[in-house]
PDB file of N, CA and C in Angstrom:
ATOM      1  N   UNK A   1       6.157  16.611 -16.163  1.00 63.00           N
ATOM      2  CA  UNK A   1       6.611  17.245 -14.949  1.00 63.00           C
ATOM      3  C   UNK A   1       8.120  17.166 -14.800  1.00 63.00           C
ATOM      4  N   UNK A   2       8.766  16.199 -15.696  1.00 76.00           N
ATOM      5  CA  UNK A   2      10.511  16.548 -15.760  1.00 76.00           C
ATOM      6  C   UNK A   2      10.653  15.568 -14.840  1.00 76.00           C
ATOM      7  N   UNK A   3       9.794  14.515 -13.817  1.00 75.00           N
ATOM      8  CA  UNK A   3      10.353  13.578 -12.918  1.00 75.00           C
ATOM      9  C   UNK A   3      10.767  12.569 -13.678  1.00 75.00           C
ATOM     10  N   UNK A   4      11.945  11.670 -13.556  1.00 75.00           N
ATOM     11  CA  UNK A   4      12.460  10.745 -13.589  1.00 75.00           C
ATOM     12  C   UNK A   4      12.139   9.307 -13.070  1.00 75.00           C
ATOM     13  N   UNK A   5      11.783   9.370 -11.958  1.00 74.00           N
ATOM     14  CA  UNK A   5      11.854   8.552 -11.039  1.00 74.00           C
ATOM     15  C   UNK A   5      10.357   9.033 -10.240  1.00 74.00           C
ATOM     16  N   UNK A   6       9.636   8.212  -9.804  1.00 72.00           N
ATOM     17  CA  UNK A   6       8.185   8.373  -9.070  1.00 72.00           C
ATOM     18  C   UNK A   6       7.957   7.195  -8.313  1.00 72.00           C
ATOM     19  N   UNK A   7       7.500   7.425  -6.796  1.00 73.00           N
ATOM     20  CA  UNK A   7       7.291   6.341  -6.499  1.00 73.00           C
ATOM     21  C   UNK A   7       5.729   6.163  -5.767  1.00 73.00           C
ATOM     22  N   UNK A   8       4.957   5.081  -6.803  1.00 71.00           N
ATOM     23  CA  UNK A   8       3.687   4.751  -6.490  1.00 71.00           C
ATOM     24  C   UNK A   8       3.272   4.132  -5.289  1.00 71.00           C
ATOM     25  N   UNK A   9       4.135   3.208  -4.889  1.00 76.00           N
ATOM     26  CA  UNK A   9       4.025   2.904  -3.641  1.00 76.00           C
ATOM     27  C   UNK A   9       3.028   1.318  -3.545  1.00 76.00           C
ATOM     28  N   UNK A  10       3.532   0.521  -3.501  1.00 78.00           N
ATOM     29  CA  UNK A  10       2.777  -0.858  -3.492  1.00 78.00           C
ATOM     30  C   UNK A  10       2.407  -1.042  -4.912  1.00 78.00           C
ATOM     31  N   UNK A  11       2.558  -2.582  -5.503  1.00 82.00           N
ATOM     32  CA  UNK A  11       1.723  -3.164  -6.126  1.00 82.00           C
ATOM     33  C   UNK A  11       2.121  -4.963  -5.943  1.00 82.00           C
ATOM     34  N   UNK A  12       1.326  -5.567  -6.623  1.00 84.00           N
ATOM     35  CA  UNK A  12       1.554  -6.958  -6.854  1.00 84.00           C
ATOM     36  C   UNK A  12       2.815  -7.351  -7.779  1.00 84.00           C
ATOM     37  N   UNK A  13       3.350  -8.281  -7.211  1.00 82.00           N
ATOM     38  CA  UNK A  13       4.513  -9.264  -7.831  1.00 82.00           C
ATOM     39  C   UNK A  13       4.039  -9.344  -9.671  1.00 82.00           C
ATOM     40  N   UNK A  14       4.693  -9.627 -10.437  1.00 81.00           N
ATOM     41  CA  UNK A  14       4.358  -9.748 -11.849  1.00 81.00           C
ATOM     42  C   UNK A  14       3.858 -10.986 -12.454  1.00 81.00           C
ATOM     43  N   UNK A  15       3.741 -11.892 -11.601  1.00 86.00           N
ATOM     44  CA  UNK A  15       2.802 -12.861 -11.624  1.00 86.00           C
ATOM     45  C   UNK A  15       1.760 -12.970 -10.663  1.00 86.00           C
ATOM     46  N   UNK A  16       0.645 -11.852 -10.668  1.00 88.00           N
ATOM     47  CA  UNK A  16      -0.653 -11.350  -9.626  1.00 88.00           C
ATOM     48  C   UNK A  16      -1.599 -12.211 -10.619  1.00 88.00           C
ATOM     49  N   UNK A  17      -2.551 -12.564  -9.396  1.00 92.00           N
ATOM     50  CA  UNK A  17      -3.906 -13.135 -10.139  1.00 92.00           C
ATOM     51  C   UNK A  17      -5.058 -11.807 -10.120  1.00 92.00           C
ATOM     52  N   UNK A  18      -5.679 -11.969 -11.369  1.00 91.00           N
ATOM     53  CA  UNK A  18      -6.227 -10.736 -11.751  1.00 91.00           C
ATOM     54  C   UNK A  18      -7.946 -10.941 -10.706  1.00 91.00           C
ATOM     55  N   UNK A  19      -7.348 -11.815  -9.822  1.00 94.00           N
ATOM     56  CA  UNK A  19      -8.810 -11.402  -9.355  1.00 94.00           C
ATOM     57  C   UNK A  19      -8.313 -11.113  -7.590  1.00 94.00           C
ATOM     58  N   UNK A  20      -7.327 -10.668  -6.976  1.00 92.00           N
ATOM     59  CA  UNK A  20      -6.586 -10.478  -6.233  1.00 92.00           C
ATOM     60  C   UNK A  20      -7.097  -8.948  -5.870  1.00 92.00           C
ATOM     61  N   UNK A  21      -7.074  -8.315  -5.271  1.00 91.00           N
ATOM     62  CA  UNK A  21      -7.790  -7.044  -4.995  1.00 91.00           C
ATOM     63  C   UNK A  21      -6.779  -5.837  -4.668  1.00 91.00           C
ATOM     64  N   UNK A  22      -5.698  -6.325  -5.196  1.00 89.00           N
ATOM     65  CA  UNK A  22      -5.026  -5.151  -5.765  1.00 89.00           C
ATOM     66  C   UNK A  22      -5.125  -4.915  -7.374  1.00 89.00           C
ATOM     67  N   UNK A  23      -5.685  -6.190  -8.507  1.00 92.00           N
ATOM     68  CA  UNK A  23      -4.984  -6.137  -9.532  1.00 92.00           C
ATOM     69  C   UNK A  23      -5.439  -4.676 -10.230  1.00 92.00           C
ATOM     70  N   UNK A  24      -6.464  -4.273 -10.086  1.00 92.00           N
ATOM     71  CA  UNK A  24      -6.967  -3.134 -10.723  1.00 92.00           C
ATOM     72  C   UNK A  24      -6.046  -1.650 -10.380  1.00 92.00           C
ATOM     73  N   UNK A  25      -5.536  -1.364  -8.979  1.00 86.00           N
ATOM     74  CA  UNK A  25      -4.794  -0.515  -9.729  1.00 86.00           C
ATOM     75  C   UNK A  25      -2.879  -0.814  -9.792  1.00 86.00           C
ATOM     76  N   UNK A  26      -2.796  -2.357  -9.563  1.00 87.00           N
ATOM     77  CA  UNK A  26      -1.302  -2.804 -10.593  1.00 87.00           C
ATOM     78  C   UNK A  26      -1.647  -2.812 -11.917  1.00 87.00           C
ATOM     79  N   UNK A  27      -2.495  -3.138 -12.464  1.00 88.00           N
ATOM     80  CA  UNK A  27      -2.739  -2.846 -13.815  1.00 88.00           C
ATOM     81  C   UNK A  27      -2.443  -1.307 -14.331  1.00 88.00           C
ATOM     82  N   UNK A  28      -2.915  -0.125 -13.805  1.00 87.00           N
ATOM     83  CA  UNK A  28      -3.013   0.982 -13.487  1.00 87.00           C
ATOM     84  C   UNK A  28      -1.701   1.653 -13.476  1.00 87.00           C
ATOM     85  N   UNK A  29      -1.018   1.392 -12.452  1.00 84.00           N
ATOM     86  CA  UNK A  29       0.456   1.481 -12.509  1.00 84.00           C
ATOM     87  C   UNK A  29       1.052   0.898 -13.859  1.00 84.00           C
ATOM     88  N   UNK A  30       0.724  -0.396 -14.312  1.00 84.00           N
ATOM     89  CA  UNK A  30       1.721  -0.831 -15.362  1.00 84.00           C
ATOM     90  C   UNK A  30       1.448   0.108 -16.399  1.00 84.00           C
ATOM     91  N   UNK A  31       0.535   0.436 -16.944  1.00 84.00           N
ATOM     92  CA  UNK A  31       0.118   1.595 -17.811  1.00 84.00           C
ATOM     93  C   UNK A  31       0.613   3.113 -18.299  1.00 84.00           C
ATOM     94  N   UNK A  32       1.281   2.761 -17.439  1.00 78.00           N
ATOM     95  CA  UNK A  32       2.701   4.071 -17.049  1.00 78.00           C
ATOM     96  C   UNK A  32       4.065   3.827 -18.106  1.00 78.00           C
ATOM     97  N   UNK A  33       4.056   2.260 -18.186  1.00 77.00           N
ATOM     98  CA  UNK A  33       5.662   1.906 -18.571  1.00 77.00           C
ATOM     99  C   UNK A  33       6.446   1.674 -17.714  1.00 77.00           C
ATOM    100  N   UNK A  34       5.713   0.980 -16.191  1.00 73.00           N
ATOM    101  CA  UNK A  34       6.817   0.985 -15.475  1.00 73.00           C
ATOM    102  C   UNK A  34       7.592  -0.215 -15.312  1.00 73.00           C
ATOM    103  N   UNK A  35       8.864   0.052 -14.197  1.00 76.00           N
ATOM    104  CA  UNK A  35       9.928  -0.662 -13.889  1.00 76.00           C
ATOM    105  C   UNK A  35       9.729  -1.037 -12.304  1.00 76.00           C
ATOM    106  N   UNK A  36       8.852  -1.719 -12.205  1.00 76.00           N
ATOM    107  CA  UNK A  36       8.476  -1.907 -10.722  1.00 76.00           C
ATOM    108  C   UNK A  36      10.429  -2.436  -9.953  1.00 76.00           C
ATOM    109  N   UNK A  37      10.364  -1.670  -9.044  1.00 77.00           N
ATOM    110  CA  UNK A  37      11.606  -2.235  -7.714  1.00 77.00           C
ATOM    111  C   UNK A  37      10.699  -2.835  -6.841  1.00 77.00           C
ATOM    112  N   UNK A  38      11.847  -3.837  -6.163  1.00 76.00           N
ATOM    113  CA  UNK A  38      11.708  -4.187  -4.766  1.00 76.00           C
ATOM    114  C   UNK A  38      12.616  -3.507  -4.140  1.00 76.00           C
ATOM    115  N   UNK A  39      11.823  -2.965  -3.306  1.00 78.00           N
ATOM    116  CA  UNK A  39      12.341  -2.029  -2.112  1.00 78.00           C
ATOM    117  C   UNK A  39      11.992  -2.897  -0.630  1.00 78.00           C
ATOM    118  N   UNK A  40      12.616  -1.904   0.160  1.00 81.00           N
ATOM    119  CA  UNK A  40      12.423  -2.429   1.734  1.00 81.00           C
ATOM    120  C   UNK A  40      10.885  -2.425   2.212  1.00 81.00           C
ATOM    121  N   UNK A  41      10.037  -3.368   2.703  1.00 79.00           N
ATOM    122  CA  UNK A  41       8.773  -2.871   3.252  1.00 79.00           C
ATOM    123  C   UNK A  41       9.378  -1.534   3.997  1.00 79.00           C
ATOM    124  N   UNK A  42       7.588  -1.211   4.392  1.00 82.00           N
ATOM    125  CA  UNK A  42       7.694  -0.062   5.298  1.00 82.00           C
ATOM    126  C   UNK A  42       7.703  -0.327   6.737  1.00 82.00           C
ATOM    127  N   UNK A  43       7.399  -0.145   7.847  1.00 89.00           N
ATOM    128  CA  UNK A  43       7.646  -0.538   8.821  1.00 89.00           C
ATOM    129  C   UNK A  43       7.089   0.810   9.636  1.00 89.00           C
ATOM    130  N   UNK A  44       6.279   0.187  11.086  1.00 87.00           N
ATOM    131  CA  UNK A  44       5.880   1.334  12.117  1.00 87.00           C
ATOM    132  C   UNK A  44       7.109   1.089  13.333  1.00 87.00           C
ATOM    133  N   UNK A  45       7.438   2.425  13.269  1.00 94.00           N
ATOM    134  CA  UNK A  45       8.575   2.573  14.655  1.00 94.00           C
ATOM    135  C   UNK A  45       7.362   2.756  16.234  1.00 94.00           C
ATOM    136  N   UNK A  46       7.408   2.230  16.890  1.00 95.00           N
ATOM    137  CA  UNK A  46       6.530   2.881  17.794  1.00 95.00           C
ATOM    138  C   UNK A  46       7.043   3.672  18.555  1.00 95.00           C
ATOM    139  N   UNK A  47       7.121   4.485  18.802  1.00 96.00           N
ATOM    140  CA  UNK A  47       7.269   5.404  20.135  1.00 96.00           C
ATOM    141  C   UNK A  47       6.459   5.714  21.438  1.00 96.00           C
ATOM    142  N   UNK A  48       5.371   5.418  20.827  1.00 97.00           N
ATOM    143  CA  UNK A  48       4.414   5.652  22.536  1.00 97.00           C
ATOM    144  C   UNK A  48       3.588   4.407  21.993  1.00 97.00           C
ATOM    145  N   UNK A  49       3.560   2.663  22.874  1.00 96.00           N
ATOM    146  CA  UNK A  49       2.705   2.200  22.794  1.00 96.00           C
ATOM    147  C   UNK A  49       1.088   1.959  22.923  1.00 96.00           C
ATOM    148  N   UNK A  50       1.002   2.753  23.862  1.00 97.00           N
ATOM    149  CA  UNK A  50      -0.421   3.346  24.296  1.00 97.00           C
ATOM    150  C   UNK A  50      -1.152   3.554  23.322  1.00 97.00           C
ATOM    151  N   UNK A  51      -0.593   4.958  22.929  1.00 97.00           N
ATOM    152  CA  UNK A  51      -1.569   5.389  22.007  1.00 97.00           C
ATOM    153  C   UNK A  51      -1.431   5.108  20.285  1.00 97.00           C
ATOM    154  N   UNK A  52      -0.217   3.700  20.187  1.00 95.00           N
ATOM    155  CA  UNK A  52      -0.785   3.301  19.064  1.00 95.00           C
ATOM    156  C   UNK A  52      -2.198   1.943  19.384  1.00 95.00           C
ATOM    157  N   UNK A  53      -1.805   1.343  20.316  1.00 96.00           N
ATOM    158  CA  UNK A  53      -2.824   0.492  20.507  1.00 96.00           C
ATOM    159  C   UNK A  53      -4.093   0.741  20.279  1.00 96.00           C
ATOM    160  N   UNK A  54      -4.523   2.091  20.936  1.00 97.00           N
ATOM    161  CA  UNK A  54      -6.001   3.062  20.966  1.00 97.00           C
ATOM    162  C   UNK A  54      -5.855   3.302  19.677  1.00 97.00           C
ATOM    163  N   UNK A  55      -5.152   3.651  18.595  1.00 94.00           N
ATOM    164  CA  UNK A  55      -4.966   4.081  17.469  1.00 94.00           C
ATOM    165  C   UNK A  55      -5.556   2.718  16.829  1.00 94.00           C
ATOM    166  N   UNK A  56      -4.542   1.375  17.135  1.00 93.00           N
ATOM    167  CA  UNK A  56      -5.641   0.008  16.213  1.00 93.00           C
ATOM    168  C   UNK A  56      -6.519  -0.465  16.499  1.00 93.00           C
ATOM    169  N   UNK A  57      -7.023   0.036  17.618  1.00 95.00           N
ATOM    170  CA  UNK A  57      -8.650  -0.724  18.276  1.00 95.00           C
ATOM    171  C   UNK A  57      -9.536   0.660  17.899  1.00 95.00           C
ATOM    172  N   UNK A  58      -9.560   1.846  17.793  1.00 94.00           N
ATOM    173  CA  UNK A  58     -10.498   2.999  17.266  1.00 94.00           C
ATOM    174  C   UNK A  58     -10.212   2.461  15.544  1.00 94.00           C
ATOM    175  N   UNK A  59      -9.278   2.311  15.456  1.00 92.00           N
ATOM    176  CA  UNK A  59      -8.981   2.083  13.567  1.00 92.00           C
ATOM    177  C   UNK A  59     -10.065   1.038  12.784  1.00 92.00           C
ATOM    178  N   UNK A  60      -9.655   0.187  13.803  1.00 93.00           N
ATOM    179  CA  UNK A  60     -10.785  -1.478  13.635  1.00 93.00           C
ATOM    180  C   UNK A  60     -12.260  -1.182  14.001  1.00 93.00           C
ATOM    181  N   UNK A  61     -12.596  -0.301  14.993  1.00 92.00           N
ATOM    182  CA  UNK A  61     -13.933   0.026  14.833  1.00 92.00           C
ATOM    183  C   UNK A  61     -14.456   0.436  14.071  1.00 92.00           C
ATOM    184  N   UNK A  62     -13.873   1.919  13.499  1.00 89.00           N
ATOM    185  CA  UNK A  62     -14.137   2.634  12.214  1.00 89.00           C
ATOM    186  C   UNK A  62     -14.567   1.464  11.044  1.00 89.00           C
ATOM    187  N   UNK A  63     -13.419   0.503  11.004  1.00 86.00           N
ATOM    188  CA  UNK A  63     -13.299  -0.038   9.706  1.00 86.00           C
ATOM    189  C   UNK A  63     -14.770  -1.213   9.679  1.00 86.00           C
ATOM    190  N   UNK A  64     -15.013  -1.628  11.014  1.00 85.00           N
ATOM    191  CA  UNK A  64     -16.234  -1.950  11.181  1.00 85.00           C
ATOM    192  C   UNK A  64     -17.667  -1.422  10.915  1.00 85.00           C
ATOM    193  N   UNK A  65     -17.567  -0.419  11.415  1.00 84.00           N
ATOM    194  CA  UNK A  65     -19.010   0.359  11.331  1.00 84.00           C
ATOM    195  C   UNK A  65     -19.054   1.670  10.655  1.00 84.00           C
ATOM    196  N   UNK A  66     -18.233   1.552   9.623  1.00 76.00           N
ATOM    197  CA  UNK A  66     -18.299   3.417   9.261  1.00 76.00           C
ATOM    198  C   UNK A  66     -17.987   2.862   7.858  1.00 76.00           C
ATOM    199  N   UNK A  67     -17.566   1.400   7.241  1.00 61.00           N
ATOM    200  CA  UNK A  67     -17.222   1.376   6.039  1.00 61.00           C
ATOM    201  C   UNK A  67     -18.047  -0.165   5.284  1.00 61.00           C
TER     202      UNK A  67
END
């Protein structure tokens, strides 16, 4: 595709224990040839508290009973 640069977005430090529940796809990523960075976490700006709150208490239900 001519990219240079791609960014996968999360993995484990280079000393991960392979039973850690990311290791399967840091493994995945390394498979590439890559050059993992540390970058800045990501971070939520809030702008309307309300409706992120309703956003993590509907989120946590879902993740309860739908998965």
């Amino acid at each position: 595709l001519g990219a240079e640069l791609f960014d996968m977005w999360g993995s484990l430090p280079p000393e991960y224990s392979n039973t850690h529940p990311w290791a399967g796809f840091t493994r995945f990523k390394e498979g590439y040839g890559t050059q993992f960075l540390h970058l800045m976490p990501s971070i939520d700006i809030i702008i309307r508290p309300i409706l992120y709150k309703t956003y993590g208490i509907l989120h946590a239900f879902r993740e309860k009973f739908y998965l």
